């Protein structure tokens, strides 16, 4: 396949950082929540090595916020996720799958609590706001549901703490994982959280005024000079090594929350009503038919994956793989795949055929052991 250009037009939203992203020589973007999301500046492996050693700034404005505020805000947020949200403190975020009345995954956002009755649902790639507005209307709830002018900029990598301490002060170091503070950077109002889509540590700066995008980028860039900062983006190799699943690829609205490994983010006995309760209860007693698993093909560098790869066992299709990258750390191709429960136990083997080559993949545990 030759490279094909995506035509950027007003139908695809811009980000407040786009000018700097282009100046830094972005080579490829994808479309996420109807907005550009950078993919590569050099190449995935080069960017992976840099991310694991230094610090990068990522334009992740495409991780849009759906704000839910008003008297019934908590009740509405509880209704759309099987995770218990009430214990989440103001100034905290929680990773919480959204699930509909069939238990199917609508999205896998971080939910941030800005006030007792005000939340941001920081979404992956699906049209969450339309669904949430529909639920709120159907229930006659007293809430406001809208997309605020908020654009996250991630600072990720082992030097992120040093950079952020230089930029906003030493107190940045004491922000705990998935906690946030409200502050200003370069005059821009921001929410500063310790979070981000890598296992390398770092922060997400939720810019609350898109007119300040370039000023914010420039301030981060300036502070990053002594730490060899580069422009980057969520990295395919790093996220496979860390086990971060991507909604739309690794799980979709065709998949049940219990099939996607969300058990630890589900509180079936939470006191609040939630839409997926009955479905999850039934699935739990019947047992799931499929599971999202880690697969490893040792010593092979499999090609990039355009559409899902079919997986077989004993001549029968038992699932499909949705993400793949070669990991320098494990000297193996790592994959995420949805497979039949019978083929999902660590140590199980499945076969895949790519461009005439046949490979054996082994199911691995959560941390690739
Ligand atoms: N940042 C923000 N919004 C986002 C993402 C993000 N929205 C979409 C997408 N990414 C949401 N998905 C995830 C998935 C995992 C994590 C964060 C966002 C994550 N998980 C930790 C882990 O797996 O170790 C911790 C989970 C926990 O214990 O709560 O960080 O990146 N703003």
mmCIF file of C-alpha atoms and ligand atoms in Angstrom:
data_model
loop_
_atom_site.group_PDB
_atom_site.id
_atom_site.type_symbol
_atom_site.label_atom_id
_atom_site.label_comp_id
_atom_site.label_asym_id
_atom_site.label_seq_id
_atom_site.Cartn_x
_atom_site.Cartn_y
_atom_site.Cartn_z
ATOM 1 C CA UNK A 1 0.000 0.000 0.000
ATOM 2 C CA UNK A 2 1.314 3.460 -0.837
ATOM 3 C CA UNK A 3 0.857 6.243 1.722
ATOM 4 C CA UNK A 4 -2.427 8.103 1.300
ATOM 5 C CA UNK A 5 -2.986 11.658 2.435
ATOM 6 C CA UNK A 6 -5.875 12.595 4.701
ATOM 7 C CA UNK A 7 -7.366 15.852 3.404
ATOM 8 C CA UNK A 8 -7.683 18.385 6.208
ATOM 9 C CA UNK A 9 -10.775 20.556 5.880
ATOM 10 C CA UNK A 10 -13.001 22.427 8.342
ATOM 11 C CA UNK A 11 -14.952 19.176 8.929
ATOM 12 C CA UNK A 12 -11.860 17.903 10.764
ATOM 13 C CA UNK A 13 -11.266 20.108 13.748
ATOM 14 C CA UNK A 14 -7.940 21.821 14.379
ATOM 15 C CA UNK A 15 -6.186 21.848 17.742
ATOM 16 C CA UNK A 16 -4.797 24.929 19.532
ATOM 17 C CA UNK A 17 -1.294 23.456 19.107
ATOM 18 C CA UNK A 18 -1.507 22.512 15.423
ATOM 19 C CA UNK A 19 0.812 25.258 14.158
ATOM 20 C CA UNK A 20 3.649 24.100 16.436
ATOM 21 C CA UNK A 21 2.976 20.448 15.585
ATOM 22 C CA UNK A 22 3.432 21.236 11.896
ATOM 23 C CA UNK A 23 6.514 23.389 12.597
ATOM 24 C CA UNK A 24 8.017 20.399 14.438
ATOM 25 C CA UNK A 25 7.667 18.412 11.226
ATOM 26 C CA UNK A 26 4.791 16.073 11.975
ATOM 27 C CA UNK A 27 4.826 13.280 9.356
ATOM 28 C CA UNK A 28 1.471 11.646 10.004
ATOM 29 C CA UNK A 29 -1.735 12.262 11.877
ATOM 30 C CA UNK A 30 -4.827 10.225 12.550
ATOM 31 C CA UNK A 31 -8.360 11.453 13.167
ATOM 32 C CA UNK A 32 -9.723 11.117 16.702
ATOM 33 C CA UNK A 33 -12.951 12.696 17.940
ATOM 34 C CA UNK A 34 -13.174 14.513 14.578
ATOM 35 C CA UNK A 35 -9.825 16.213 15.296
ATOM 36 C CA UNK A 36 -6.227 15.655 14.207
ATOM 37 C CA UNK A 37 -4.035 13.583 16.520
ATOM 38 C CA UNK A 38 -0.315 13.382 15.625
ATOM 39 C CA UNK A 39 1.102 9.885 15.075
ATOM 40 C CA UNK A 40 4.730 10.271 13.936
ATOM 41 C CA UNK A 41 7.387 12.969 13.782
ATOM 42 C CA UNK A 42 10.359 10.676 12.937
ATOM 43 C CA UNK A 43 9.519 6.992 13.287
ATOM 44 C CA UNK A 44 7.809 4.958 15.998
ATOM 45 C CA UNK A 45 10.939 3.197 17.279
ATOM 46 C CA UNK A 46 13.064 6.350 17.388
ATOM 47 C CA UNK A 47 10.288 8.192 19.213
ATOM 48 C CA UNK A 48 9.858 5.234 21.590
ATOM 49 C CA UNK A 49 13.542 5.326 22.592
ATOM 50 C CA UNK A 50 13.427 9.083 23.108
ATOM 51 C CA UNK A 51 10.209 8.866 25.174
ATOM 52 C CA UNK A 52 11.724 6.246 27.486
ATOM 53 C CA UNK A 53 14.867 8.351 28.108
ATOM 54 C CA UNK A 54 13.895 12.010 27.958
ATOM 55 C CA UNK A 55 10.642 13.981 27.812
ATOM 56 C CA UNK A 56 8.122 14.709 25.080
ATOM 57 C CA UNK A 57 5.253 17.118 24.555
ATOM 58 C CA UNK A 58 2.139 15.631 22.934
ATOM 59 C CA UNK A 59 -0.773 17.425 21.323
ATOM 60 C CA UNK A 60 -3.597 15.269 22.696
ATOM 61 C CA UNK A 61 -6.295 17.930 22.347
ATOM 62 C CA UNK A 62 -8.320 15.207 20.577
ATOM 63 C CA UNK A 63 -8.934 13.689 24.018
ATOM 64 C CA UNK A 64 -12.020 15.907 24.319
ATOM 65 C CA UNK A 65 -13.851 16.670 27.534
ATOM 66 C CA UNK A 66 -17.561 16.133 28.023
ATOM 67 C CA UNK A 67 -18.575 18.322 30.948
ATOM 68 C CA UNK A 68 -21.449 17.180 33.141
ATOM 69 C CA UNK A 69 -22.490 19.762 35.707
ATOM 70 C CA UNK A 70 -25.547 20.647 37.751
ATOM 71 C CA UNK A 71 -27.672 19.179 40.523
ATOM 72 C CA UNK A 72 -27.934 15.661 39.000
ATOM 73 C CA UNK A 73 -24.348 15.489 37.679
ATOM 74 C CA UNK A 74 -23.175 12.699 39.991
ATOM 75 C CA UNK A 75 -26.360 10.678 39.412
ATOM 76 C CA UNK A 76 -25.872 10.919 35.632
ATOM 77 C CA UNK A 77 -22.181 10.003 35.739
ATOM 78 C CA UNK A 78 -22.942 7.031 38.004
ATOM 79 C CA UNK A 79 -25.669 5.916 35.575
ATOM 80 C CA UNK A 80 -23.305 5.577 32.594
ATOM 81 C CA UNK A 81 -20.428 3.696 34.231
ATOM 82 C CA UNK A 82 -20.223 0.513 36.315
ATOM 83 C CA UNK A 83 -17.423 2.113 38.372
ATOM 84 C CA UNK A 84 -18.377 3.685 41.721
ATOM 85 C CA UNK A 85 -17.767 7.407 41.203
ATOM 86 C CA UNK A 86 -19.011 8.884 44.503
ATOM 87 C CA UNK A 87 -15.714 8.090 46.312
ATOM 88 C CA UNK A 88 -13.758 10.112 43.716
ATOM 89 C CA UNK A 89 -12.594 13.295 45.488
ATOM 90 C CA UNK A 90 -12.690 16.786 44.022
ATOM 91 C CA UNK A 91 -9.221 17.120 42.464
ATOM 92 C CA UNK A 92 -9.074 13.454 41.469
ATOM 93 C CA UNK A 93 -9.638 11.461 38.299
ATOM 94 C CA UNK A 94 -10.595 7.814 37.842
ATOM 95 C CA UNK A 95 -10.326 5.508 34.860
ATOM 96 C CA UNK A 96 -13.892 4.317 34.267
ATOM 97 C CA UNK A 97 -15.385 2.383 31.331
ATOM 98 C CA UNK A 98 -18.716 3.715 30.044
ATOM 99 C CA UNK A 99 -21.228 0.949 29.348
ATOM 100 C CA UNK A 100 -24.771 0.977 27.963
ATOM 101 C CA UNK A 101 -27.780 -1.107 29.037
ATOM 102 C CA UNK A 102 -26.359 -4.135 27.172
ATOM 103 C CA UNK A 103 -23.042 -3.811 29.000
ATOM 104 C CA UNK A 104 -21.348 -2.805 25.751
ATOM 105 C CA UNK A 105 -18.399 -0.424 25.984
ATOM 106 C CA UNK A 106 -19.228 3.108 24.816
ATOM 107 C CA UNK A 107 -15.832 4.578 25.717
ATOM 108 C CA UNK A 108 -13.041 4.210 28.302
ATOM 109 C CA UNK A 109 -12.480 7.730 29.655
ATOM 110 C CA UNK A 110 -10.807 9.226 32.662
ATOM 111 C CA UNK A 111 -13.497 10.979 34.720
ATOM 112 C CA UNK A 112 -12.220 14.055 36.570
ATOM 113 C CA UNK A 113 -14.166 15.581 39.443
ATOM 114 C CA UNK A 114 -13.791 19.387 39.384
ATOM 115 C CA UNK A 115 -16.451 20.077 42.042
ATOM 116 C CA UNK A 116 -19.023 18.007 43.917
ATOM 117 C CA UNK A 117 -21.460 18.521 41.041
ATOM 118 C CA UNK A 118 -19.064 19.075 38.108
ATOM 119 C CA UNK A 119 -17.207 16.417 36.087
ATOM 120 C CA UNK A 120 -15.128 16.193 32.947
ATOM 121 C CA UNK A 121 -15.359 12.936 31.042
ATOM 122 C CA UNK A 122 -12.013 12.841 29.208
ATOM 123 C CA UNK A 123 -12.891 10.649 26.273
ATOM 124 C CA UNK A 124 -11.298 8.234 23.844
ATOM 125 C CA UNK A 125 -12.542 8.186 20.244
ATOM 126 C CA UNK A 126 -16.354 7.969 20.218
ATOM 127 C CA UNK A 127 -19.243 10.451 20.287
ATOM 128 C CA UNK A 128 -19.913 10.277 24.020
ATOM 129 C CA UNK A 129 -21.553 13.691 24.344
ATOM 130 C CA UNK A 130 -24.499 12.794 22.099
ATOM 131 C CA UNK A 131 -25.207 9.621 24.088
ATOM 132 C CA UNK A 132 -24.897 11.353 27.466
ATOM 133 C CA UNK A 133 -27.196 14.189 26.359
ATOM 134 C CA UNK A 134 -29.749 11.597 25.246
ATOM 135 C CA UNK A 135 -29.607 9.751 28.556
ATOM 136 C CA UNK A 136 -29.966 13.038 30.490
ATOM 137 C CA UNK A 137 -32.946 14.120 28.371
ATOM 138 C CA UNK A 138 -34.658 10.754 28.626
ATOM 139 C CA UNK A 139 -34.366 10.835 32.402
ATOM 140 C CA UNK A 140 -35.386 14.493 32.696
ATOM 141 C CA UNK A 141 -32.212 15.224 34.649
ATOM 142 C CA UNK A 142 -31.176 18.633 35.911
ATOM 143 C CA UNK A 143 -27.736 18.812 34.240
ATOM 144 C CA UNK A 144 -25.707 20.622 31.632
ATOM 145 C CA UNK A 145 -23.853 18.365 29.194
ATOM 146 C CA UNK A 146 -21.492 20.089 26.747
ATOM 147 C CA UNK A 147 -17.981 20.119 25.320
ATOM 148 C CA UNK A 148 -16.003 22.888 27.039
ATOM 149 C CA UNK A 149 -13.039 24.705 25.456
ATOM 150 C CA UNK A 150 -10.481 22.326 26.979
ATOM 151 C CA UNK A 151 -7.473 20.889 25.142
ATOM 152 C CA UNK A 152 -5.053 18.520 26.865
ATOM 153 C CA UNK A 153 -1.320 18.795 26.214
ATOM 154 C CA UNK A 154 0.668 15.849 27.603
ATOM 155 C CA UNK A 155 4.217 16.013 28.967
ATOM 156 C CA UNK A 156 5.497 12.447 29.182
ATOM 157 C CA UNK A 157 8.797 10.767 29.951
ATOM 158 C CA UNK A 158 11.266 10.308 32.838
ATOM 159 C CA UNK A 159 12.230 14.001 32.854
ATOM 160 C CA UNK A 160 8.632 15.268 33.007
ATOM 161 C CA UNK A 161 8.845 15.972 36.761
ATOM 162 C CA UNK A 162 12.007 18.049 36.389
ATOM 163 C CA UNK A 163 10.493 19.983 33.509
ATOM 164 C CA UNK A 164 7.251 20.652 35.364
ATOM 165 C CA UNK A 165 9.048 21.699 38.572
ATOM 166 C CA UNK A 166 11.021 24.247 36.521
ATOM 167 C CA UNK A 167 7.841 25.432 34.815
ATOM 168 C CA UNK A 168 5.353 25.759 37.694
ATOM 169 C CA UNK A 169 7.403 25.167 40.870
ATOM 170 C CA UNK A 170 8.543 22.291 43.042
ATOM 171 C CA UNK A 171 4.984 21.584 44.212
ATOM 172 C CA UNK A 172 4.372 19.915 40.838
ATOM 173 C CA UNK A 173 6.420 16.949 42.084
ATOM 174 C CA UNK A 174 3.964 16.282 44.894
ATOM 175 C CA UNK A 175 0.885 15.939 42.670
ATOM 176 C CA UNK A 176 -0.130 12.298 43.140
ATOM 177 C CA UNK A 177 -1.107 9.879 40.358
ATOM 178 C CA UNK A 178 -4.513 10.795 38.859
ATOM 179 C CA UNK A 179 -4.756 13.922 41.047
ATOM 180 C CA UNK A 180 -4.864 17.449 39.668
ATOM 181 C CA UNK A 181 -4.575 21.114 40.623
ATOM 182 C CA UNK A 182 -5.909 24.250 38.939
ATOM 183 C CA UNK A 183 -3.208 26.769 38.090
ATOM 184 C CA UNK A 184 -1.930 29.001 35.293
ATOM 185 C CA UNK A 185 0.988 28.420 32.939
ATOM 186 C CA UNK A 186 2.195 31.279 30.725
ATOM 187 C CA UNK A 187 -0.943 33.146 31.734
ATOM 188 C CA UNK A 188 -3.185 30.323 30.531
ATOM 189 C CA UNK A 189 -5.754 28.769 32.879
ATOM 190 C CA UNK A 190 -5.058 25.039 33.186
ATOM 191 C CA UNK A 191 -5.854 21.910 35.105
ATOM 192 C CA UNK A 192 -2.566 20.122 35.775
ATOM 193 C CA UNK A 193 -2.856 16.362 36.369
ATOM 194 C CA UNK A 194 -0.383 13.567 36.917
ATOM 195 C CA UNK A 195 -1.595 11.204 34.218
ATOM 196 C CA UNK A 196 -1.013 10.342 30.569
ATOM 197 C CA UNK A 197 -1.138 7.576 28.057
ATOM 198 C CA UNK A 198 2.297 6.052 28.678
ATOM 199 C CA UNK A 199 3.985 4.088 31.404
ATOM 200 C CA UNK A 200 6.872 6.579 31.500
ATOM 201 C CA UNK A 201 5.213 8.994 33.920
ATOM 202 C CA UNK A 202 4.287 12.604 33.415
ATOM 203 C CA UNK A 203 1.535 15.168 33.354
ATOM 204 C CA UNK A 204 -1.431 16.288 31.346
ATOM 205 C CA UNK A 205 -2.093 19.994 31.094
ATOM 206 C CA UNK A 206 -5.768 20.618 30.344
ATOM 207 C CA UNK A 207 -5.706 24.052 28.692
ATOM 208 C CA UNK A 208 -8.954 25.919 29.371
ATOM 209 C CA UNK A 209 -8.615 28.620 26.698
ATOM 210 C CA UNK A 210 -7.649 27.536 23.189
ATOM 211 C CA UNK A 211 -6.495 31.084 22.369
ATOM 212 C CA UNK A 212 -3.514 30.380 24.672
ATOM 213 C CA UNK A 213 -2.431 27.170 22.898
ATOM 214 C CA UNK A 214 0.749 28.436 21.315
ATOM 215 C CA UNK A 215 1.796 30.317 24.468
ATOM 216 C CA UNK A 216 1.368 27.143 26.516
ATOM 217 C CA UNK A 217 3.248 24.995 23.981
ATOM 218 C CA UNK A 218 6.081 27.552 23.869
ATOM 219 C CA UNK A 219 6.377 27.660 27.678
ATOM 220 C CA UNK A 220 6.632 23.851 27.860
ATOM 221 C CA UNK A 221 9.060 23.814 24.942
ATOM 222 C CA UNK A 222 11.281 26.447 26.581
ATOM 223 C CA UNK A 223 11.346 24.599 29.914
ATOM 224 C CA UNK A 224 12.112 21.355 28.082
ATOM 225 C CA UNK A 225 15.212 22.590 26.271
ATOM 226 C CA UNK A 226 17.618 21.420 28.977
ATOM 227 C CA UNK A 227 15.925 17.999 29.006
ATOM 228 C CA UNK A 228 16.136 17.392 25.241
ATOM 229 C CA UNK A 229 12.395 17.735 24.757
ATOM 230 C CA UNK A 230 10.874 16.629 21.464
ATOM 231 C CA UNK A 231 7.405 16.721 20.011
ATOM 232 C CA UNK A 232 5.864 13.266 20.229
ATOM 233 C CA UNK A 233 2.566 11.462 20.482
ATOM 234 C CA UNK A 234 1.042 8.378 22.078
ATOM 235 C CA UNK A 235 3.536 5.717 21.034
ATOM 236 C CA UNK A 236 2.421 2.363 19.625
ATOM 237 C CA UNK A 237 5.380 0.373 20.967
ATOM 238 C CA UNK A 238 5.290 1.943 24.422
ATOM 239 C CA UNK A 239 1.543 1.500 24.817
ATOM 240 C CA UNK A 240 1.726 -2.177 23.877
ATOM 241 C CA UNK A 241 4.548 -2.735 26.385
ATOM 242 C CA UNK A 242 2.527 -0.849 29.047
ATOM 243 C CA UNK A 243 -0.727 -2.622 28.153
ATOM 244 C CA UNK A 244 -2.786 0.453 27.217
ATOM 245 C CA UNK A 245 -5.766 -0.548 25.077
ATOM 246 C CA UNK A 246 -7.135 1.859 22.481
ATOM 247 C CA UNK A 247 -10.915 2.269 22.155
ATOM 248 C CA UNK A 248 -12.008 1.840 18.533
ATOM 249 C CA UNK A 249 -9.221 -0.681 17.878
ATOM 250 C CA UNK A 250 -8.800 -3.070 20.788
ATOM 251 C CA UNK A 251 -12.352 -2.694 22.072
ATOM 252 C CA UNK A 252 -15.429 -1.231 20.433
ATOM 253 C CA UNK A 253 -19.148 -0.929 21.008
ATOM 254 C CA UNK A 254 -19.362 -4.599 19.903
ATOM 255 C CA UNK A 255 -17.582 -5.691 23.083
ATOM 256 C CA UNK A 256 -18.921 -6.222 26.593
ATOM 257 C CA UNK A 257 -17.122 -4.552 29.536
ATOM 258 C CA UNK A 258 -16.412 -7.945 31.085
ATOM 259 C CA UNK A 259 -14.728 -9.112 27.858
ATOM 260 C CA UNK A 260 -12.329 -6.154 27.881
ATOM 261 C CA UNK A 261 -10.551 -6.743 31.180
ATOM 262 C CA UNK A 262 -12.366 -3.962 33.031
ATOM 263 C CA UNK A 263 -13.248 -6.139 36.051
ATOM 264 C CA UNK A 264 -11.110 -4.083 38.397
ATOM 265 C CA UNK A 265 -12.935 -0.906 37.372
ATOM 266 C CA UNK A 266 -16.409 -2.402 37.932
ATOM 267 C CA UNK A 267 -18.232 -2.185 41.282
ATOM 268 C CA UNK A 268 -21.341 -4.302 40.707
ATOM 269 C CA UNK A 269 -22.588 -3.582 44.223
ATOM 270 C CA UNK A 270 -22.176 0.198 44.054
ATOM 271 C CA UNK A 271 -25.176 1.927 45.673
ATOM 272 C CA UNK A 272 -26.016 4.131 42.673
ATOM 273 C CA UNK A 273 -28.095 2.933 39.729
ATOM 274 C CA UNK A 274 -26.173 2.220 36.506
ATOM 275 C CA UNK A 275 -27.374 1.122 33.078
ATOM 276 C CA UNK A 276 -25.161 -1.945 32.666
ATOM 277 C CA UNK A 277 -25.969 -3.581 36.006
ATOM 278 C CA UNK A 278 -28.329 -6.345 34.796
ATOM 279 C CA UNK A 279 -26.206 -7.202 31.798
ATOM 280 C CA UNK A 280 -23.027 -7.436 33.869
ATOM 281 C CA UNK A 281 -24.824 -9.581 36.449
ATOM 282 C CA UNK A 282 -26.006 -11.983 33.729
ATOM 283 C CA UNK A 283 -22.589 -12.114 32.014
ATOM 284 C CA UNK A 284 -20.918 -12.805 35.337
ATOM 285 C CA UNK A 285 -23.093 -15.830 36.045
ATOM 286 C CA UNK A 286 -22.939 -17.198 32.461
ATOM 287 C CA UNK A 287 -19.226 -16.471 32.064
ATOM 288 C CA UNK A 288 -17.786 -14.471 29.167
ATOM 289 C CA UNK A 289 -17.301 -16.060 25.726
ATOM 290 C CA UNK A 290 -14.309 -13.922 24.712
ATOM 291 C CA UNK A 291 -11.435 -12.062 26.333
ATOM 292 C CA UNK A 292 -9.074 -9.271 25.386
ATOM 293 C CA UNK A 293 -5.576 -10.723 25.805
ATOM 294 C CA UNK A 294 -1.892 -10.012 25.249
ATOM 295 C CA UNK A 295 -0.187 -12.084 22.541
ATOM 296 C CA UNK A 296 3.511 -12.398 21.847
ATOM 297 C CA UNK A 297 5.333 -13.599 18.727
ATOM 298 C CA UNK A 298 8.951 -13.977 19.746
ATOM 299 C CA UNK A 299 11.843 -12.912 17.500
ATOM 300 C CA UNK A 300 9.558 -11.736 14.707
ATOM 301 C CA UNK A 301 8.950 -8.227 13.445
ATOM 302 C CA UNK A 302 5.396 -8.373 12.132
ATOM 303 C CA UNK A 303 4.256 -5.671 9.688
ATOM 304 C CA UNK A 304 1.912 -2.821 10.606
ATOM 305 C CA UNK A 305 -1.700 -3.846 10.916
ATOM 306 C CA UNK A 306 -4.358 -2.176 8.747
ATOM 307 C CA UNK A 307 -7.416 -4.240 9.595
ATOM 308 C CA UNK A 308 -7.738 -6.951 12.203
ATOM 309 C CA UNK A 309 -5.773 -10.185 11.755
ATOM 310 C CA UNK A 310 -7.700 -13.400 12.071
ATOM 311 C CA UNK A 311 -6.407 -15.914 14.625
ATOM 312 C CA UNK A 312 -6.808 -19.684 14.333
ATOM 313 C CA UNK A 313 -6.422 -22.733 16.476
ATOM 314 C CA UNK A 314 -6.777 -26.301 15.165
ATOM 315 C CA UNK A 315 -7.948 -24.890 11.813
ATOM 316 C CA UNK A 316 -10.771 -22.856 13.345
ATOM 317 C CA UNK A 317 -11.029 -19.064 13.758
ATOM 318 C CA UNK A 318 -10.818 -18.244 17.481
ATOM 319 C CA UNK A 319 -10.388 -14.482 17.452
ATOM 320 C CA UNK A 320 -8.661 -11.475 15.947
ATOM 321 C CA UNK A 321 -5.724 -9.190 16.717
ATOM 322 C CA UNK A 322 -6.256 -5.424 16.774
ATOM 323 C CA UNK A 323 -2.864 -3.855 17.652
ATOM 324 C CA UNK A 324 0.704 -4.927 16.964
ATOM 325 C CA UNK A 325 4.204 -3.516 17.340
ATOM 326 C CA UNK A 326 7.714 -4.896 17.587
ATOM 327 C CA UNK A 327 9.101 -4.360 21.087
ATOM 328 C CA UNK A 328 12.857 -3.819 21.387
ATOM 329 C CA UNK A 329 12.531 -4.565 25.127
ATOM 330 C CA UNK A 330 11.003 -8.034 24.670
ATOM 331 C CA UNK A 331 12.571 -8.742 21.252
ATOM 332 C CA UNK A 332 9.129 -9.824 20.139
ATOM 333 C CA UNK A 333 6.039 -8.569 18.372
ATOM 334 C CA UNK A 334 3.386 -7.689 20.947
ATOM 335 C CA UNK A 335 -0.310 -7.847 20.066
ATOM 336 C CA UNK A 336 -3.662 -7.190 21.670
ATOM 337 C CA UNK A 337 -6.365 -9.602 20.566
ATOM 338 C CA UNK A 338 -9.935 -10.620 21.356
ATOM 339 C CA UNK A 339 -10.067 -14.427 21.587
ATOM 340 C CA UNK A 340 -12.526 -17.118 22.658
ATOM 341 C CA UNK A 341 -12.421 -17.786 26.399
ATOM 342 C CA UNK A 342 -11.089 -21.294 25.654
ATOM 343 C CA UNK A 343 -7.993 -19.823 24.003
ATOM 344 C CA UNK A 344 -7.442 -16.984 26.492
ATOM 345 C CA UNK A 345 -5.410 -18.647 29.260
ATOM 346 C CA UNK A 346 -1.741 -17.619 29.488
ATOM 347 C CA UNK A 347 0.363 -20.187 27.653
ATOM 348 C CA UNK A 348 -2.329 -20.942 25.027
ATOM 349 C CA UNK A 349 -1.164 -20.752 21.423
ATOM 350 C CA UNK A 350 -2.911 -19.350 18.345
ATOM 351 C CA UNK A 351 -1.815 -19.209 14.710
ATOM 352 C CA UNK A 352 -1.842 -16.225 12.393
ATOM 353 C CA UNK A 353 -1.117 -15.862 8.714
ATOM 354 C CA UNK A 354 0.183 -12.556 7.347
ATOM 355 C CA UNK A 355 1.116 -12.112 3.671
ATOM 356 C CA UNK A 356 1.623 -15.853 3.307
ATOM 357 C CA UNK A 357 3.841 -16.133 6.419
ATOM 358 C CA UNK A 358 2.611 -18.323 9.298
ATOM 359 C CA UNK A 359 3.327 -17.409 12.908
ATOM 360 C CA UNK A 360 2.546 -18.838 16.321
ATOM 361 C CA UNK A 361 1.501 -16.377 19.017
ATOM 362 C CA UNK A 362 1.476 -17.208 22.723
ATOM 363 C CA UNK A 363 -1.059 -15.750 25.154
ATOM 364 C CA UNK A 364 0.757 -13.805 27.890
ATOM 365 C CA UNK A 365 -0.315 -12.432 31.262
ATOM 366 C CA UNK A 366 -1.119 -8.812 32.038
ATOM 367 C CA UNK A 367 2.492 -7.686 32.239
ATOM 368 C CA UNK A 368 3.791 -9.855 29.401
ATOM 369 C CA UNK A 369 5.213 -12.460 31.782
HETATM 370 N N1 LIG B 1 -5.620 11.096 28.970
HETATM 371 C C1 LIG B 1 -6.759 11.797 29.023
HETATM 372 N N2 LIG B 1 -7.883 11.348 28.456
HETATM 373 C C2 LIG B 1 -7.871 10.175 27.813
HETATM 374 C C3 LIG B 1 -6.707 9.396 27.740
HETATM 375 C C4 LIG B 1 -5.556 9.888 28.342
HETATM 376 N N3 LIG B 1 -9.002 9.727 27.233
HETATM 377 C C5 LIG B 1 -8.946 8.623 26.348
HETATM 378 C C6 LIG B 1 -7.969 7.567 26.764
HETATM 379 N N4 LIG B 1 -6.699 8.185 27.087
HETATM 380 C C7 LIG B 1 -8.520 6.867 27.975
HETATM 381 N N5 LIG B 1 -7.831 5.646 28.240
HETATM 382 C C8 LIG B 1 -6.923 5.489 29.267
HETATM 383 C C9 LIG B 1 -6.471 4.227 29.555
HETATM 384 C C10 LIG B 1 -5.610 3.995 30.602
HETATM 385 C C11 LIG B 1 -5.148 5.064 31.344
HETATM 386 C C12 LIG B 1 -5.559 6.321 31.030
HETATM 387 C C13 LIG B 1 -6.467 6.542 29.995
HETATM 388 C C14 LIG B 1 -4.230 4.852 32.484
HETATM 389 N N6 LIG B 1 -4.264 3.673 33.079
HETATM 390 C C15 LIG B 1 -3.394 3.364 34.185
HETATM 391 C C16 LIG B 1 -2.890 1.945 34.017
HETATM 392 O O1 LIG B 1 -3.486 1.210 33.248
HETATM 393 O O2 LIG B 1 -1.868 1.643 34.633
HETATM 394 C C17 LIG B 1 -4.047 3.515 35.533
HETATM 395 C C18 LIG B 1 -5.463 3.143 35.640
HETATM 396 C C19 LIG B 1 -5.969 3.263 37.055
HETATM 397 O O3 LIG B 1 -5.425 2.547 37.928
HETATM 398 O O4 LIG B 1 -6.905 4.050 37.320
HETATM 399 O O5 LIG B 1 -3.484 5.723 32.877
HETATM 400 O O6 LIG B 1 -4.463 9.277 28.303
HETATM 401 N N7 LIG B 1 -6.776 12.959 29.659
#
